[in-house]
Tab-separated table of C-alpha atoms in Angstrom:
chain	number	residue	atom	x	y	z
A	1	MET	CA	-0.012	-0.180	0.109
A	2	ALA	CA	1.224	3.462	-0.835
A	3	TRP	CA	1.190	6.096	1.836
A	4	GLY	CA	3.094	8.963	0.180
A	5	LEU	CA	6.306	10.508	1.363
A	6	THR	CA	5.469	10.795	5.005
A	7	GLY	CA	2.683	8.221	5.064
A	8	CYS	CA	2.367	5.807	8.066
A	9	TYR	CA	-0.177	3.342	9.267
A	10	PRO	CA	-3.468	5.270	9.817
A	11	TYR	CA	-3.606	5.202	13.673
A	12	PRO	CA	-6.376	7.315	15.288
A	13	PRO	CA	-5.533	10.912	15.726
A	14	PHE	CA	-4.658	12.055	19.276
A	15	LYS	CA	-6.715	14.836	20.845
A	16	THR	CA	-4.576	17.115	23.092
A	17	VAL	CA	-5.834	17.688	26.509
A	18	GLY	CA	-4.606	20.936	28.173
A	19	ILE	CA	-3.295	20.860	31.587
A	20	PRO	CA	-1.424	23.757	33.335
A	21	PRO	CA	2.416	23.424	33.579
A	22	ALA	CA	3.706	22.166	36.961
A	23	PRO	CA	7.376	22.266	38.263
A	24	TYR	CA	7.546	18.487	38.396
A	25	PHE	CA	6.138	15.630	36.426
A	26	THR	CA	5.377	11.890	36.732
A	27	PRO	CA	6.818	9.844	33.982
A	28	ILE	CA	4.216	8.297	31.643
A	29	LEU	CA	5.493	4.687	32.133
A	30	SER	CA	7.363	3.678	35.349
A	31	SER	CA	9.866	0.946	35.309
A	32	THR	CA	8.233	-0.412	38.741
A	33	GLU	CA	6.010	-3.317	37.895
A	34	ASN	CA	3.820	-2.710	40.979
A	35	SER	CA	3.150	1.013	40.422
A	36	PRO	CA	-0.433	1.776	41.376
A	37	HIS	CA	-0.584	4.044	38.379
A	38	ARG	CA	0.734	1.451	35.888
A	39	GLU	CA	-2.639	0.574	34.227
A	40	THR	CA	-3.284	4.366	33.791
A	41	MET	CA	-0.052	5.221	32.518
A	42	THR	CA	-0.140	2.477	29.970
A	43	MET	CA	-3.466	3.718	28.653
A	44	ALA	CA	-1.952	7.238	28.490
A	45	GLN	CA	1.014	5.822	26.569
A	46	LYS	CA	-1.454	4.067	24.018
A	47	SER	CA	-3.421	7.531	23.486
A	48	ASP	CA	-0.305	9.567	22.797
A	49	TYR	CA	2.000	6.824	21.354
A	50	GLY	CA	4.133	7.127	24.436
A	51	ALA	CA	5.756	10.183	22.940
A	52	PHE	CA	5.267	12.545	26.009
A	53	MET	CA	6.813	12.837	29.321
A	54	GLU	CA	4.089	15.493	30.196
A	55	LYS	CA	1.425	17.152	28.176
A	56	PHE	CA	0.189	20.863	28.744
A	57	ILE	CA	-0.658	23.859	26.829
A	58	LEU	CA	1.757	26.643	26.639
A	59	GLN	CA	0.340	29.536	24.618
A	60	PRO	CA	2.515	31.924	22.665
A	61	SER	CA	3.498	35.360	23.854
A	62	PRO	CA	0.404	37.683	23.415
A	63	THR	CA	2.854	40.646	22.824
A	64	THR	CA	1.836	41.059	19.056
A	65	SER	CA	-1.045	40.350	17.007
A	66	PRO	CA	-1.606	36.806	15.826
A	67	ALA	CA	-1.474	38.008	12.286
A	68	GLN	CA	2.167	38.772	12.801
A	69	PHE	CA	3.024	35.445	13.959
A	70	PRO	CA	4.778	33.238	11.338
A	71	LEU	CA	4.031	30.126	13.228
A	72	SER	CA	0.498	31.014	14.296
A	73	ARG	CA	-1.965	27.995	14.885
A	74	LEU	CA	1.037	25.486	14.755
A	75	THR	CA	1.566	23.279	17.791
A	76	PHE	CA	5.175	21.892	18.759
A	77	ALA	CA	6.524	19.563	21.153
A	78	VAL	CA	9.892	19.740	22.976
A	79	LYS	CA	12.470	17.019	23.807
A	80	ASP	CA	13.131	16.722	27.543
A	81	ILE	CA	16.527	18.058	27.076
A	82	PHE	CA	15.627	21.769	26.905
A	83	ASP	CA	15.210	24.151	29.830
A	84	MET	CA	11.876	25.439	30.324
A	85	ASP	CA	11.028	27.833	33.073
A	86	GLY	CA	9.334	25.946	35.945
A	87	TYR	CA	10.375	22.544	34.714
A	88	VAL	CA	13.102	20.049	35.506
A	89	SER	CA	14.765	18.614	32.276
A	90	GLY	CA	14.751	14.904	32.924
A	91	PHE	CA	17.404	14.058	30.309
A	92	GLY	CA	15.843	10.585	29.772
A	93	ASN	CA	16.644	9.421	33.210
A	94	PRO	CA	14.682	9.390	36.608
A	95	ASP	CA	17.959	9.806	38.675
A	96	TRP	CA	18.850	12.882	36.633
A	97	LEU	CA	15.272	14.331	37.254
A	98	ARG	CA	15.666	13.507	40.912
A	99	THR	CA	18.986	15.176	41.466
A	100	HIS	CA	18.403	18.424	39.274
A	101	SER	CA	16.517	21.508	39.943
A	102	VAL	CA	13.756	23.332	38.237
A	103	ALA	CA	14.918	25.592	35.355
A	104	THR	CA	14.542	29.364	35.997
A	105	SER	CA	14.732	30.258	32.319
A	106	THR	CA	13.694	28.861	29.006
A	107	ALA	CA	16.078	27.869	26.220
A	108	PRO	CA	16.210	30.438	23.418
A	109	ALA	CA	15.216	27.861	20.812
A	110	VAL	CA	12.012	27.067	22.709
A	111	SER	CA	11.367	30.915	23.472
A	112	ALA	CA	11.768	31.567	19.818
A	113	MET	CA	9.069	29.154	18.836
A	114	LEU	CA	6.620	30.797	21.344
A	115	LYS	CA	7.416	34.206	20.315
A	116	ALA	CA	6.728	33.223	16.758
A	117	GLY	CA	3.080	32.324	17.632
A	118	ALA	CA	3.436	28.381	18.149
A	119	THR	CA	1.754	26.635	20.877
A	120	CYS	CA	3.847	24.154	22.868
A	121	ILE	CA	1.967	21.034	23.915
A	122	GLY	CA	4.307	19.121	26.030
A	123	ARG	CA	7.797	17.654	26.632
A	124	THR	CA	8.819	14.429	25.003
A	125	VAL	CA	10.442	11.175	25.861
A	126	MET	CA	14.131	10.757	24.887
A	127	ASP	CA	16.863	8.136	25.204
A	128	GLU	CA	18.808	8.236	28.531
A	129	MET	CA	21.409	10.928	28.452
A	130	ALA	CA	20.956	11.353	24.606
A	131	TYR	CA	23.264	8.340	24.397
A	132	SER	CA	21.430	6.197	21.714
A	133	ILE	CA	19.970	6.499	18.249
A	134	ASN	CA	17.663	3.530	18.932
A	135	GLY	CA	14.733	5.068	20.782
A	136	GLU	CA	14.045	2.779	23.456
A	137	ASN	CA	13.995	3.810	27.299
A	138	ILE	CA	13.871	1.155	30.045
A	139	HIS	CA	12.522	3.864	32.592
A	140	TYR	CA	9.693	5.526	30.715
A	141	GLY	CA	8.813	3.204	27.739
A	142	THR	CA	9.592	3.249	24.072
A	143	PRO	CA	7.417	5.562	22.049
A	144	LEU	CA	5.481	3.792	19.472
A	145	ASN	CA	6.648	4.204	15.902
A	146	PRO	CA	3.510	5.051	13.861
A	147	CYS	CA	4.997	3.984	10.893
A	148	ALA	CA	6.269	0.555	11.876
A	149	PRO	CA	4.845	-0.388	15.523
A	150	ASP	CA	6.974	-3.427	15.802
A	151	ARG	CA	10.157	-1.350	15.122
A	152	VAL	CA	12.118	1.141	17.200
A	153	PRO	CA	11.343	4.871	16.585
A	154	GLY	CA	14.955	6.011	16.611
A	155	GLY	CA	16.592	8.309	19.153
A	156	SER	CA	17.618	10.028	21.029
A	157	SER	CA	14.804	12.337	20.081
A	158	SER	CA	12.357	9.591	20.016
A	159	GLY	CA	9.142	11.318	21.561
A	160	SER	CA	9.698	14.365	19.387
A	161	ALA	CA	9.759	12.284	16.217
A	162	VAL	CA	6.791	10.210	17.188
A	163	ALA	CA	4.751	13.236	18.138
A	164	VAL	CA	5.065	14.689	14.534
A	165	SER	CA	4.704	11.349	12.818
A	166	ALA	CA	1.488	10.595	14.713
A	167	LYS	CA	0.213	14.015	13.963
A	168	LEU	CA	-0.009	14.908	17.685
A	169	SER	CA	2.075	18.235	16.800
A	170	ASP	CA	2.836	20.147	13.607
A	171	PHE	CA	6.469	20.228	14.414
A	172	SER	CA	8.939	19.424	17.189
A	173	LEU	CA	12.325	20.389	18.613
A	174	GLY	CA	14.968	17.804	19.123
A	175	THR	CA	18.692	17.670	19.380
A	176	ASP	CA	21.270	15.951	17.128
A	177	THR	CA	24.754	15.236	18.249
A	178	GLY	CA	25.588	11.879	16.424
A	179	GLY	CA	22.244	11.254	14.577
A	180	SER	CA	19.506	11.998	17.046
A	181	VAL	CA	17.117	13.983	14.634
A	182	ARG	CA	18.195	12.310	11.464
A	183	VAL	CA	17.801	8.751	12.500
A	184	PRO	CA	14.236	9.104	14.138
A	185	ALA	CA	13.165	11.247	11.211
A	186	SER	CA	14.199	8.332	8.967
A	187	TYR	CA	12.355	5.725	11.159
A	188	CYS	CA	9.401	7.487	11.633
A	189	GLY	CA	8.847	8.591	7.987
A	190	ILE	CA	9.134	12.372	8.399
A	191	LEU	CA	11.467	15.251	7.701
A	192	GLY	CA	14.258	16.067	10.097
A	193	PHE	CA	16.973	18.852	9.745
A	194	ARG	CA	20.230	19.008	11.516
A	195	PRO	CA	21.556	22.461	11.005
A	196	SER	CA	25.231	23.658	10.540
A	197	HIS	CA	26.992	23.298	13.858
A	198	GLY	CA	27.044	26.505	15.839
A	199	ILE	CA	24.327	28.174	13.940
A	200	VAL	CA	21.343	27.668	16.095
A	201	SER	CA	21.871	28.497	19.988
A	202	THR	CA	22.238	25.447	22.295
A	203	GLU	CA	21.989	27.650	25.300
A	204	GLY	CA	19.620	26.012	27.778
A	205	VAL	CA	20.161	22.728	26.232
A	206	ILE	CA	21.828	19.917	28.408
A	207	PRO	CA	25.010	19.149	26.663
A	208	MET	CA	26.037	15.822	25.439
A	209	ALA	CA	29.214	16.606	23.420
A	210	GLN	CA	29.548	20.265	22.474
A	211	SER	CA	31.743	19.612	19.406
A	212	PHE	CA	28.607	18.004	17.848
A	213	ASP	CA	25.570	19.167	19.609
A	214	THR	CA	22.905	20.837	17.559
A	215	VAL	CA	19.265	21.877	17.933
A	216	GLY	CA	17.305	20.193	15.159
A	217	TRP	CA	13.676	20.109	14.313
A	218	PHE	CA	11.007	17.711	12.781
A	219	SER	CA	7.964	18.414	10.580
A	220	ARG	CA	5.577	16.324	8.291
A	221	ASP	CA	5.846	18.976	5.381
A	222	PRO	CA	8.701	20.866	3.967
A	223	GLY	CA	7.000	24.380	4.340
A	224	THR	CA	6.729	24.108	8.123
A	225	LEU	CA	10.429	22.749	8.087
A	226	ASN	CA	11.568	25.816	6.380
A	227	HIS	CA	9.398	28.288	8.387
A	228	VAL	CA	10.697	26.885	11.693
A	229	GLY	CA	14.199	26.938	10.116
A	230	GLN	CA	13.986	30.563	9.136
A	231	ILE	CA	13.275	31.539	12.844
A	232	LEU	CA	15.800	29.310	14.560
A	233	LEU	CA	18.568	30.098	12.001
A	234	GLY	CA	17.937	33.876	12.215
A	235	LEU	CA	19.314	34.052	8.815
A	236	PRO	CA	17.597	36.221	5.977
A	237	ASN	CA	15.482	34.083	3.495
A	238	GLU	CA	16.870	33.683	0.115
A	239	LYS	CA	15.342	32.997	-3.180
A	240	LEU	CA	15.645	29.455	-4.460
A	241	VAL	CA	19.041	28.944	-5.836
A	242	GLN	CA	19.370	26.056	-8.295
A	243	PRO	CA	22.037	23.556	-7.058
A	244	SER	CA	25.126	23.722	-8.862
A	245	LYS	CA	25.794	20.028	-8.645
A	246	VAL	CA	24.063	17.049	-7.177
A	247	LEU	CA	26.554	14.286	-6.109
A	248	ILE	CA	25.313	10.745	-5.770
A	249	ALA	CA	27.559	9.023	-3.159
A	250	GLU	CA	27.450	5.467	-4.940
A	251	ASP	CA	29.756	3.910	-2.403
A	252	CYS	CA	27.454	5.024	0.529
A	253	PHE	CA	24.360	3.439	-1.213
A	254	LYS	CA	25.974	0.243	-1.325
A	255	LEU	CA	25.552	0.172	2.543
A	256	LEU	CA	21.757	-0.005	1.900
A	257	SER	CA	19.932	-3.264	2.863
A	258	ILE	CA	17.197	-2.404	0.380
A	259	PRO	CA	17.678	-2.062	-3.444
A	260	THR	CA	19.750	1.022	-4.169
A	261	THR	CA	17.716	2.136	-7.150
A	262	ARG	CA	14.550	2.452	-5.010
A	263	VAL	CA	16.183	5.612	-3.549
A	264	THR	CA	18.431	6.845	-6.116
A	265	LYS	CA	16.023	6.651	-9.026
A	266	VAL	CA	13.409	8.853	-7.093
A	267	VAL	CA	16.133	11.538	-6.390
A	268	THR	CA	17.764	11.625	-9.769
A	269	SER	CA	14.486	11.532	-11.729
A	270	SER	CA	13.255	14.519	-9.634
A	271	ILE	CA	16.458	16.399	-10.067
A	272	GLU	CA	16.296	15.834	-13.790
A	273	MET	CA	12.777	17.068	-14.084
A	274	LEU	CA	13.363	20.223	-12.156
A	275	PHE	CA	17.004	21.127	-12.939
A	276	GLY	CA	18.254	18.952	-15.802
A	277	GLY	CA	20.548	15.842	-15.558
A	278	ASP	CA	23.799	17.877	-16.212
A	279	ILE	CA	24.185	18.706	-12.532
A	280	ILE	CA	24.037	15.040	-11.406
A	281	GLN	CA	27.346	13.479	-10.951
A	282	SER	CA	28.495	10.200	-9.106
A	283	VAL	CA	31.076	10.467	-6.341
A	284	ASN	CA	32.990	7.736	-4.391
A	285	LEU	CA	32.638	9.723	-1.057
A	286	GLY	CA	34.832	7.376	0.824
A	287	ASP	CA	37.760	7.555	-1.485
A	288	TYR	CA	37.515	11.125	-1.865
A	289	ILE	CA	37.695	11.759	1.889
A	290	GLU	CA	40.475	9.269	2.389
A	291	SER	CA	42.628	11.049	-0.168
A	292	LYS	CA	41.846	14.457	1.165
A	293	VAL	CA	41.842	13.919	5.063
A	294	PRO	CA	45.388	12.189	5.691
A	295	SER	CA	44.800	12.807	9.423
A	296	LEU	CA	42.330	10.060	9.496
A	297	LYS	CA	44.950	7.387	9.150
A	298	HIS	CA	45.617	7.814	12.915
A	299	PHE	CA	41.885	6.478	13.434
A	300	MET	CA	42.107	3.785	10.779
A	301	GLN	CA	44.392	1.881	13.002
A	302	ASN	CA	41.252	1.382	15.270
A	303	ASP	CA	39.246	-0.067	12.427
A	304	ASN	CA	38.496	-3.555	13.725
A	305	THR	CA	35.358	-3.985	11.472
A	306	GLU	CA	34.955	-7.647	10.860
A	307	ASN	CA	32.393	-7.406	8.047
A	308	LYS	CA	34.265	-5.399	5.224
A	309	GLU	CA	31.412	-5.981	2.821
A	310	PHE	CA	29.354	-3.376	4.906
A	311	SER	CA	32.112	-0.734	5.632
A	312	ILE	CA	33.792	1.985	3.945
A	313	LYS	CA	37.352	2.398	5.568
A	314	SER	CA	37.591	6.174	5.739
A	315	LEU	CA	33.995	6.505	7.000
A	316	VAL	CA	34.544	4.090	9.690
A	317	ALA	CA	37.769	5.936	10.735
A	318	LEU	CA	35.492	9.129	10.594
A	319	SER	CA	33.140	7.452	12.877
A	320	THR	CA	35.726	6.305	15.281
A	321	ALA	CA	37.126	9.918	15.524
A	322	MET	CA	33.730	11.232	16.236
A	323	ARG	CA	32.871	8.710	18.825
A	324	LEU	CA	36.012	8.993	20.668
A	325	LEU	CA	35.823	12.734	21.116
A	326	GLN	CA	32.015	12.338	21.837
A	327	ARG	CA	32.923	9.966	24.664
A	328	PHE	CA	35.538	12.459	26.062
A	329	GLU	CA	33.230	15.462	25.919
A	330	PHE	CA	30.452	13.316	27.588
A	331	LYS	CA	32.944	12.368	30.430
A	332	LYS	CA	33.959	16.189	31.008
A	333	ASN	CA	30.185	17.004	31.158
A	334	HIS	CA	28.826	14.313	33.178
A	335	GLY	CA	31.550	12.087	34.493
A	336	GLU	CA	31.376	13.395	38.024
A	337	TRP	CA	27.604	13.146	38.262
A	338	VAL	CA	27.619	9.621	37.064
A	339	THR	CA	30.377	8.587	39.500
A	340	THR	CA	28.624	10.291	42.386
A	341	VAL	CA	25.007	9.506	41.850
A	342	LYS	CA	25.547	6.011	40.204
A	343	PRO	CA	22.334	6.135	38.162
A	344	ASN	CA	20.411	3.321	37.087
A	345	LEU	CA	20.988	3.047	33.313
A	346	GLY	CA	19.478	0.780	30.760
A	347	PRO	CA	21.210	-1.813	28.585
A	348	GLY	CA	23.430	-0.373	25.913
A	349	ILE	CA	23.458	2.900	27.637
A	350	SER	CA	25.393	1.769	30.504
A	351	GLU	CA	28.052	0.161	28.409
A	352	ARG	CA	28.471	3.403	26.474
A	353	VAL	CA	28.798	5.606	29.701
A	354	ILE	CA	31.307	3.217	31.085
A	355	ASP	CA	33.477	3.555	27.768
A	356	ALA	CA	33.137	7.269	27.960
A	357	LEU	CA	34.338	7.241	31.722
A	358	ASN	CA	37.409	5.266	30.524
A	359	THR	CA	38.258	7.567	27.650
A	360	SER	CA	41.322	9.824	27.915
A	361	GLN	CA	42.756	12.743	26.300
A	362	GLU	CA	45.180	10.490	24.194
A	363	ASP	CA	42.318	8.827	22.827
A	364	ILE	CA	41.251	11.859	20.824
A	365	GLY	CA	44.426	12.109	18.735
A	366	PRO	CA	44.463	14.633	15.813
A	367	PHE	CA	40.633	15.282	15.889
A	368	GLU	CA	40.923	18.875	15.064
A	369	SER	CA	43.116	18.111	12.130
A	370	VAL	CA	40.663	15.682	10.831
A	371	LYS	CA	37.717	18.232	11.285
A	372	THR	CA	39.598	21.096	9.422
A	373	GLN	CA	40.672	18.815	6.608
A	374	LEU	CA	37.260	17.283	6.248
A	375	GLN	CA	35.642	20.682	6.053
A	376	GLU	CA	38.100	21.983	3.457
A	377	ALA	CA	37.692	18.865	1.370
A	378	LEU	CA	33.876	18.871	1.384
A	379	SER	CA	33.831	22.538	0.888
A	380	ALA	CA	35.852	22.330	-2.249
A	381	LEU	CA	33.661	19.197	-3.512
A	382	LEU	CA	30.286	20.990	-2.965
A	383	GLY	CA	30.962	24.651	-3.583
A	384	GLU	CA	28.347	27.087	-2.361
A	385	HIS	CA	25.344	25.487	-3.840
A	386	GLY	CA	26.169	21.759	-4.268
A	387	VAL	CA	24.722	18.786	-2.272
A	388	ILE	CA	25.605	15.321	-1.494
A	389	VAL	CA	22.971	12.672	-1.691
A	390	PHE	CA	23.466	9.586	0.378
A	391	PRO	CA	21.328	7.241	2.827
A	392	THR	CA	20.463	8.429	6.205
A	393	VAL	CA	20.880	5.041	7.827
A	394	PRO	CA	21.859	1.726	6.174
A	395	GLY	CA	18.334	0.165	6.358
A	396	PRO	CA	14.896	0.163	7.934
A	397	PRO	CA	14.427	0.464	11.857
A	398	PRO	CA	15.360	-2.519	13.697
A	399	GLU	CA	12.640	-4.560	15.386
A	400	LEU	CA	11.964	-3.766	19.085
A	401	GLN	CA	14.222	-5.495	21.665
A	402	THR	CA	16.790	-6.541	19.110
A	403	GLU	CA	19.650	-8.261	20.628
A	404	THR	CA	22.281	-5.894	21.744
A	405	THR	CA	25.184	-7.097	19.653
A	406	SER	CA	23.068	-7.178	16.456
A	407	LEU	CA	22.237	-3.562	17.146
A	408	GLU	CA	25.766	-2.632	17.543
A	409	THR	CA	26.635	-3.830	14.155
A	410	PHE	CA	23.817	-1.683	12.743
A	411	ARG	CA	24.940	1.284	14.750
A	412	ALA	CA	28.427	0.946	13.377
A	413	ARG	CA	27.275	0.998	9.958
A	414	ALA	CA	24.834	3.863	10.649
A	415	PHE	CA	27.503	6.043	12.300
A	416	SER	CA	29.634	5.796	9.284
A	417	LEU	CA	26.991	7.517	7.351
A	418	LEU	CA	26.107	10.104	10.216
A	419	SER	CA	29.645	10.956	11.003
A	420	VAL	CA	30.153	13.023	7.654
A	421	ALA	CA	27.869	15.783	9.034
A	422	GLY	CA	28.815	15.138	12.525
A	423	VAL	CA	32.514	15.700	11.916
A	424	SER	CA	32.262	18.387	9.329
A	425	GLY	CA	29.488	20.408	11.023
A	426	PHE	CA	27.652	20.653	7.713
A	427	CYS	CA	23.945	20.752	7.427
A	428	GLN	CA	21.903	17.715	6.570
A	429	VAL	CA	18.172	17.046	5.997
A	430	THR	CA	16.449	13.698	6.056
A	431	ILE	CA	13.710	13.418	3.503
A	432	PRO	CA	11.126	10.376	3.636
A	433	LEU	CA	10.676	8.535	0.314
A	434	GLY	CA	7.622	6.318	1.167
A	435	ASN	CA	7.786	2.797	1.968
A	436	TYR	CA	9.589	-0.467	0.861
A	437	ASN	CA	8.222	-3.635	2.085
A	438	ASP	CA	6.001	-1.664	4.408
A	439	LEU	CA	8.879	0.041	6.206
A	440	PRO	CA	9.895	3.616	5.884
A	441	VAL	CA	12.478	4.768	3.437
A	442	SER	CA	14.599	7.974	3.560
A	443	VAL	CA	17.415	9.785	1.833
A	444	SER	CA	19.626	12.645	3.146
A	445	LEU	CA	21.024	15.650	1.429
A	446	LEU	CA	24.227	17.414	2.854
A	447	ALA	CA	25.101	21.084	1.949
A	448	ASN	CA	28.081	23.290	3.042
A	449	HIS	CA	28.267	24.838	6.356
A	450	GLY	CA	26.043	27.984	6.589
A	451	SER	CA	23.988	26.853	3.479
A	452	ASP	CA	20.926	25.920	5.767
A	453	VAL	CA	18.606	28.416	4.156
A	454	PHE	CA	19.599	27.127	0.595
A	455	LEU	CA	19.017	23.574	1.687
A	456	LEU	CA	15.822	24.175	3.295
A	457	ASN	CA	14.577	26.081	0.176
A	458	LEU	CA	15.823	23.161	-1.952
A	459	VAL	CA	13.871	20.743	-0.125
A	460	GLU	CA	10.622	22.595	-0.274
A	461	SER	CA	11.151	23.078	-4.078
A	462	ILE	CA	11.766	19.396	-4.955
A	463	TYR	CA	9.345	17.833	-2.348
A	464	PRO	CA	6.236	17.684	-4.642
A	465	THR	CA	8.358	16.035	-7.450
A	466	LEU	CA	9.921	13.543	-4.993
A	467	LYS	CA	6.316	12.690	-3.980
A	468	GLU	CA	5.418	12.033	-7.611
A	469	GLN	CA	8.544	9.815	-8.248
A	470	VAL	CA	7.901	7.846	-4.866
A	471	SER	CA	4.289	6.987	-6.142
A	472	ILE	CA	5.782	5.605	-9.226
A	473	ALA	CA	8.600	3.702	-7.370
A	474	GLU	CA	6.232	2.084	-4.912
A	475	LYS	CA	4.463	0.402	-7.889
A	476	VAL	CA	7.845	-1.233	-9.176
A	477	SER	CA	9.093	-4.597	-8.310
A	478	TYR	CA	12.723	-4.701	-7.324
């Protein structure tokens, strides 16, 4: 069955119930089997797909007339990592919630949405300490993926993605350090935008690893994605500029577990119809990066990938560099709290936190050289208005409660793709491309640092044509 670009299984719509904000909240789903609220909380989880930590209505500022609000009549949800005046940011873990104070101010990204006329309807579930791209949370439950109920929703911005995919909110705010907006957008069949690093303020956001942390956002349609972006980016809108080149990263598409042409044909046909085929080029991204980023050799020594069929040597090294620095910065940010409080952490999360606590300065190596060389190489390849097309993730969302070692293999392949934007700091958008075998399909476009407005405008321009091509592709046998 064809559902369109952002089509998911037609679950019943959710009706928001307004309740006043409170300084503390009760998790929707407790990990305590004998909780007296367990039955009620389970019913609540079913009604809102388990997306919310707390639901409320926070109206936009009444300082200007509604006609002047660019986001008037739109609703949004906020990941439980942003400061909101009068609330405790739970960071996906009840021990964090218990040991931290109520915020006395609101993160600028959230304030900007309210000032632009949007109504906040609640705070959403996230993976513990933002340290997963899976979307499962042992304490608060796993938000239900509206596109694939037996699959993970992706994380760590799981609830924010589910809220949009399930049509509970028009858009939502998340964060993306290693893929926490791009991955759940892909798994939940919606649009997700990771901006250029450092462009959108992360003030009032609990840090995970500052060298990679970004504030991202989700929507079901490119117009809303663009409108939200214009406000968060604080950059003047530009007229659509035709892309100077569209580079298809053929080696990256070989990582896909579905037929490559199911994705590439949709994109190339759309570009040809709109801009002509002359701007489409093929590129071996892994070979290019390996030749232009010599500092990566330091991290290639750490490449212990067993299955070479599903790896690209330079991108595995790039992922290694990113994850080592991510661990080191996580340790600097939260190591003292972890060792003092000894929080209860779920499977997968606890192992990663232990790895982080055992990371030293020496493990980072020449990361800054890698970052500088990668930025220079990709800037030269892209120019001002070029884009690279490659998979967001290597396949459909894994099944719920997949065995940990199997997930780690998938994670390793995913991070080799996600690390390109992560290390370079370039902007990337995840675009849904319908379904294959009843599971969501997506593609990513990467543009130069600071080309965020160009990329948002490009997505809005090509989206209707992509939708037409998806309808054709979903009727083809592969």
